[in-house]
PDB file of C-alpha atoms in Angstrom:
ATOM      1  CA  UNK A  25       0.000   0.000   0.000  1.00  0.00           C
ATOM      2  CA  UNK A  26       2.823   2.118  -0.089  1.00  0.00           C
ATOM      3  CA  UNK A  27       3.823   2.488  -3.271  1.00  0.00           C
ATOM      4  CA  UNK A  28      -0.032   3.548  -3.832  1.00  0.00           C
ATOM      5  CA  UNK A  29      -0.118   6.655  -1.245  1.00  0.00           C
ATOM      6  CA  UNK A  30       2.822   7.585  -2.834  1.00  0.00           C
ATOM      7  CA  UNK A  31       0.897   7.229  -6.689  1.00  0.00           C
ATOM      8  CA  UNK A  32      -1.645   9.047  -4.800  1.00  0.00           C
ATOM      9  CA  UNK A  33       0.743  11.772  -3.191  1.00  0.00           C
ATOM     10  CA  UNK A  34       3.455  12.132  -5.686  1.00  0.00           C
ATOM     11  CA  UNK A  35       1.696  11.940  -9.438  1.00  0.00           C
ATOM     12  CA  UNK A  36      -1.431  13.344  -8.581  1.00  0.00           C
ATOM     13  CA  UNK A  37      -2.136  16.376 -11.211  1.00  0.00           C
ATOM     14  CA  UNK A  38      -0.138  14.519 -13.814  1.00  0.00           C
ATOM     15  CA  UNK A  39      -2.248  13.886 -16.794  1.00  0.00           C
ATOM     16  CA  UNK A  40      -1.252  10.111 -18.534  1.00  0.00           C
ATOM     17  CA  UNK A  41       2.016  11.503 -20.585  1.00  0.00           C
ATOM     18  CA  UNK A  42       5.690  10.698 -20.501  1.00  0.00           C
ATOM     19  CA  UNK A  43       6.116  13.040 -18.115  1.00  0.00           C
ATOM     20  CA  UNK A  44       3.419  11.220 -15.506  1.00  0.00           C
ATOM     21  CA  UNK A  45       5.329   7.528 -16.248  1.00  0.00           C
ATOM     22  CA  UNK A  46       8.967   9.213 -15.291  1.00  0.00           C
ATOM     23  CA  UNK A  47       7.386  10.751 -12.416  1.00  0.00           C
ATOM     24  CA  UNK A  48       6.614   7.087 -11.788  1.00  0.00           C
ATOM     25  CA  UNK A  49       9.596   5.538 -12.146  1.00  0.00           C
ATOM     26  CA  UNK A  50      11.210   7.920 -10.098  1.00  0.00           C
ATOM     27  CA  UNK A  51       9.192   8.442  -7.168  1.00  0.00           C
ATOM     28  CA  UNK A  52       7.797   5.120  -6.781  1.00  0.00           C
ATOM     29  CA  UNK A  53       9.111   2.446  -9.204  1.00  0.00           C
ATOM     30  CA  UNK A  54      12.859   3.163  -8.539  1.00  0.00           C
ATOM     31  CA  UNK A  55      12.681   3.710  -4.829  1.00  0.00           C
ATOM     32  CA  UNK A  56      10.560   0.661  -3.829  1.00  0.00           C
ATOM     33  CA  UNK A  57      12.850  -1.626  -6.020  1.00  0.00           C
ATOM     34  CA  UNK A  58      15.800  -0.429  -4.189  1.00  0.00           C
ATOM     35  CA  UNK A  59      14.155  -0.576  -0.676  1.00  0.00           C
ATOM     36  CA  UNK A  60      12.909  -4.439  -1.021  1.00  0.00           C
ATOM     37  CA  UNK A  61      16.125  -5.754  -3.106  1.00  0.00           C
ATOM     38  CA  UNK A  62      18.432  -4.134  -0.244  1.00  0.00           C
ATOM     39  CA  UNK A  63      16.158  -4.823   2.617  1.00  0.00           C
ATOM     40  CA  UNK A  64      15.630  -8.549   1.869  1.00  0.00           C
ATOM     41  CA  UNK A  65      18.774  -9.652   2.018  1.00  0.00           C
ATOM     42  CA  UNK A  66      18.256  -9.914   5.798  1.00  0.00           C
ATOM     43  CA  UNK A  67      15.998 -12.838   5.288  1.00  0.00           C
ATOM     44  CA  UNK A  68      18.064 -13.918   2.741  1.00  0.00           C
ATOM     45  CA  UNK A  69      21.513 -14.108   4.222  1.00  0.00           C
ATOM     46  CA  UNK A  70      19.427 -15.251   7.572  1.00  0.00           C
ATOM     47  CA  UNK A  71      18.047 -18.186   5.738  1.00  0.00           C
ATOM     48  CA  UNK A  72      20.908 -18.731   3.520  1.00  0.00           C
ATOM     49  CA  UNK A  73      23.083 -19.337   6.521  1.00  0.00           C
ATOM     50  CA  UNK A  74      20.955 -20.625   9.078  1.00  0.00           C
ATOM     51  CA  UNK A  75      18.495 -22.290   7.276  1.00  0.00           C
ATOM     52  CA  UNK A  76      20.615 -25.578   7.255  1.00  0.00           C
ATOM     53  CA  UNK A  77      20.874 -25.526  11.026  1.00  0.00           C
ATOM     54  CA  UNK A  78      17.758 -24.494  11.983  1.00  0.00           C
ATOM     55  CA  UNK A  79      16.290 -27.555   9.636  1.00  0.00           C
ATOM     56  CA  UNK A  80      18.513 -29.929  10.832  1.00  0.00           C
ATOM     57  CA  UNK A  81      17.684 -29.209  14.481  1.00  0.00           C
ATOM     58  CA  UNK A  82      14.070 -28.357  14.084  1.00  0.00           C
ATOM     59  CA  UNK A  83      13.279 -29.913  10.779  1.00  0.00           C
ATOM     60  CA  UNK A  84      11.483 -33.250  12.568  1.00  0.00           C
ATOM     61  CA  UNK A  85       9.072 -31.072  14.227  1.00  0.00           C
ATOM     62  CA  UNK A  86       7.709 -29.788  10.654  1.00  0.00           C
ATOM     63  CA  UNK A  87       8.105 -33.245   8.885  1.00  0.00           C
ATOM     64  CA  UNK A  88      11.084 -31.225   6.988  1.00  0.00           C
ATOM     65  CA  UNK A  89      14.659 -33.014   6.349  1.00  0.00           C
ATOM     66  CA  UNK A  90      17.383 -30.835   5.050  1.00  0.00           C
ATOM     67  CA  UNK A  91      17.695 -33.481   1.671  1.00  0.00           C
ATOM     68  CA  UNK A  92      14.617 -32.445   0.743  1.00  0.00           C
ATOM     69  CA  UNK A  93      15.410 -28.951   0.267  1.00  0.00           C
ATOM     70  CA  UNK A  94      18.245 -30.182  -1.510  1.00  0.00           C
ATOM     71  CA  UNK A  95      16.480 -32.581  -3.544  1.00  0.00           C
ATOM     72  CA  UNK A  96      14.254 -29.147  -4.224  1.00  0.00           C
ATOM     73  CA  UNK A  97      16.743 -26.807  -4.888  1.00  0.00           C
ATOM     74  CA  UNK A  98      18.666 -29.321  -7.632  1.00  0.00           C
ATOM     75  CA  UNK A  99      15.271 -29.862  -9.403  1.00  0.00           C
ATOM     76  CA  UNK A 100      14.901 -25.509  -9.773  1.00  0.00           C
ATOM     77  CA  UNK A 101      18.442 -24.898 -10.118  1.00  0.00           C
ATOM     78  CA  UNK A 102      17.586 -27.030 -13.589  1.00  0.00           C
ATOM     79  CA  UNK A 103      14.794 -25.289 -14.989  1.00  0.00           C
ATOM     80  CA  UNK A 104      15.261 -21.544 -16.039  1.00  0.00           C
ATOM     81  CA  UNK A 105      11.613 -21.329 -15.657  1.00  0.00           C
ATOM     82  CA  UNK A 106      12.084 -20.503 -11.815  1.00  0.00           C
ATOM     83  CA  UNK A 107      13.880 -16.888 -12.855  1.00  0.00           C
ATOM     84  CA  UNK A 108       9.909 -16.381 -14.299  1.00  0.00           C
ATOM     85  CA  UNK A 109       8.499 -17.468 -11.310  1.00  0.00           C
ATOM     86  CA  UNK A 110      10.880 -15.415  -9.056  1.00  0.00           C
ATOM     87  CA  UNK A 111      10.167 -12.238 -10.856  1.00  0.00           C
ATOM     88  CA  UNK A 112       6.285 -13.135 -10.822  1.00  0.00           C
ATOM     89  CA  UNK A 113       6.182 -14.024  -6.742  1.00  0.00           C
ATOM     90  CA  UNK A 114       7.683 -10.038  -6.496  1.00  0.00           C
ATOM     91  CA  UNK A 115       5.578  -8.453  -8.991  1.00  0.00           C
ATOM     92  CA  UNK A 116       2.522  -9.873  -7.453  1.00  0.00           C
ATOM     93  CA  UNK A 117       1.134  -7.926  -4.537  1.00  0.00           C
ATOM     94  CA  UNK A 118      -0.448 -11.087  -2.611  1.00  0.00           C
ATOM     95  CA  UNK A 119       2.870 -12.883  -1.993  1.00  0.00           C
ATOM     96  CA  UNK A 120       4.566 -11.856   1.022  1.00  0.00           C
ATOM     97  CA  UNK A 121       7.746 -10.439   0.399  1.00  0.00           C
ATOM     98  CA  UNK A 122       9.564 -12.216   3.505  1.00  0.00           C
ATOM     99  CA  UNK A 123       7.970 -15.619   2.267  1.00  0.00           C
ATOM    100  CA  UNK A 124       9.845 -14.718  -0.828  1.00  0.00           C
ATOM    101  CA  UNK A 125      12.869 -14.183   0.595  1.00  0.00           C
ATOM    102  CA  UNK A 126      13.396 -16.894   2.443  1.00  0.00           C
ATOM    103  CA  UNK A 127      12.602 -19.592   0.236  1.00  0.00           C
ATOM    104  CA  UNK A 128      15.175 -17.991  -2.171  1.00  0.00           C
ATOM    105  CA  UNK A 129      17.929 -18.242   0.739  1.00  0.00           C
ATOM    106  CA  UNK A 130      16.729 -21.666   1.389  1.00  0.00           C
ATOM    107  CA  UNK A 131      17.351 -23.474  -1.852  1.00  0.00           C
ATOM    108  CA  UNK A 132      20.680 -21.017  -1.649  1.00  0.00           C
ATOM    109  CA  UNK A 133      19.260 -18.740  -5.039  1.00  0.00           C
ATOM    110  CA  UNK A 134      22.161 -17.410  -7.327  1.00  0.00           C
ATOM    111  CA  UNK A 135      22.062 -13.926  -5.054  1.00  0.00           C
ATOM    112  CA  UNK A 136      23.025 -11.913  -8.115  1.00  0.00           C
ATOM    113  CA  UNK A 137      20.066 -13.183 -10.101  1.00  0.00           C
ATOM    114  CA  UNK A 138      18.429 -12.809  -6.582  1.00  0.00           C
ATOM    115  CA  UNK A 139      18.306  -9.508  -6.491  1.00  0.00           C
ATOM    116  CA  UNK A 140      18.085  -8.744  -9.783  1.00  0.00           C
ATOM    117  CA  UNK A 141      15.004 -10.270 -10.215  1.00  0.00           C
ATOM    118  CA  UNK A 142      13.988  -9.000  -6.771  1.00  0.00           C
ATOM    119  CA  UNK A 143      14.323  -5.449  -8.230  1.00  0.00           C
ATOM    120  CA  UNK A 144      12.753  -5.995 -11.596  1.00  0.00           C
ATOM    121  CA  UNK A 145       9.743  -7.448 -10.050  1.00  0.00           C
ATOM    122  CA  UNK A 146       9.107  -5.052  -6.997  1.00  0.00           C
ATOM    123  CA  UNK A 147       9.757  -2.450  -9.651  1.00  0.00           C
ATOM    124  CA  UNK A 148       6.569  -3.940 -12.133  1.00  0.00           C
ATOM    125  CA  UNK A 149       4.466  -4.351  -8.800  1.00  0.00           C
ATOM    126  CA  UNK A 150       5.052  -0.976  -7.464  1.00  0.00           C
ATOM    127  CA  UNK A 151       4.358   0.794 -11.231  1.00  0.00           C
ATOM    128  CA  UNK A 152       0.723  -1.074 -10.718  1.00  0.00           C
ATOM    129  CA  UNK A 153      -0.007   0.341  -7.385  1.00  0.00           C
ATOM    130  CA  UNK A 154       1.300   3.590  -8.088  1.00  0.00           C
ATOM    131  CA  UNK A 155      -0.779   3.983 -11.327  1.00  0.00           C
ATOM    132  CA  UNK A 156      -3.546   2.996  -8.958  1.00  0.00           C
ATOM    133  CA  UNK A 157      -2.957   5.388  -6.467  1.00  0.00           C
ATOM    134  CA  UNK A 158      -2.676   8.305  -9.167  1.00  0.00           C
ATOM    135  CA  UNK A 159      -6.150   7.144 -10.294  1.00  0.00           C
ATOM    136  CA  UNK A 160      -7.448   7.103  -7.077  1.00  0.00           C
ATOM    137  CA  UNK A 161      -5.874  10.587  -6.470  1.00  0.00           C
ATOM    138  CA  UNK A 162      -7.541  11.779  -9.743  1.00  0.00           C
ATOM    139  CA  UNK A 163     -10.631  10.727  -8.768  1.00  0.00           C
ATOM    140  CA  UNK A 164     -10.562  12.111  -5.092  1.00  0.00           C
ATOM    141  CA  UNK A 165      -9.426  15.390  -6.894  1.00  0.00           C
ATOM    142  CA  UNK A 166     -12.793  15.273  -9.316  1.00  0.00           C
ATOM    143  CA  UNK A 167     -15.391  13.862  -6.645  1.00  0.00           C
ATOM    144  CA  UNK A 168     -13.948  14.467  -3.375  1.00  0.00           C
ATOM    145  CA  UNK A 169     -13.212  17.853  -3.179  1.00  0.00           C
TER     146      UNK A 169
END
């Protein structure tokens, strides 16, 4: 919901135009891709790290071994496929992010590609809610006020 107050804050006014979809991309697109990639790597590195451990000592209680993440991680690190469904777990506003994250530092995801595709994908999701929030500001400006 962020990233549409700030459509609704920061483009309201604009009229659809080039100069409305920079606006975007600079107020809401570029920041919130930059705030997620860098701020996830907490869960990541967390997970990456400690996710072994953590399974290994607390696995049984979830019916979870650690060679069945690995098992898991060898069947996606085959398929390029999972890059798509990477990009489309950020761009969709449902997921949670954290859930995200951590499954990526579980089956140990390329963190390069990571956050790359982290970036590209919070970036498409927060375009949507901004352009939402601008509408919503447009209307509030036409009926509201």
């Amino acid at each position: 919901m962020v990233q549409a107050t700030a459509g609704f804050i920061f483009l309201a006014g604009f009229s659809w135009s080039p100069a409305l979809l920079v606006r975007l991309l600079g107020w809401v697109m570029l920041p919130a891709a930059l705030g997620v990639a860098i701020g996830s790597l907490l869960i990541y590195g967390l997970v990456y790290w400690g996710g072994r451990p953590a399974i290994e000592k607390w696995g049984h209680w979830l019916g979870l071994r650690w060679s069945e993440v690995e098992k898991l991680r060898d069947r996606l690190s085959v398929r390029s496929v999972n890059d798509w469904v990477l990009l489309t777990a950020r761009a969709l506003p449902i997921l949670p992010s954290v859930a995200v994250s951590a499954f990526a530092g579980l089956v140990r995801y390329p963190l390069i590609k990571y956050l790359f595709l982290t970036a590209v994908g919070t970036a498409l999701r927060a375009g949507v809610l901004g352009l939402l929030g601008w509408g919503a500001s447009a209307w509030y400006q036409t009926h509201a006020v």
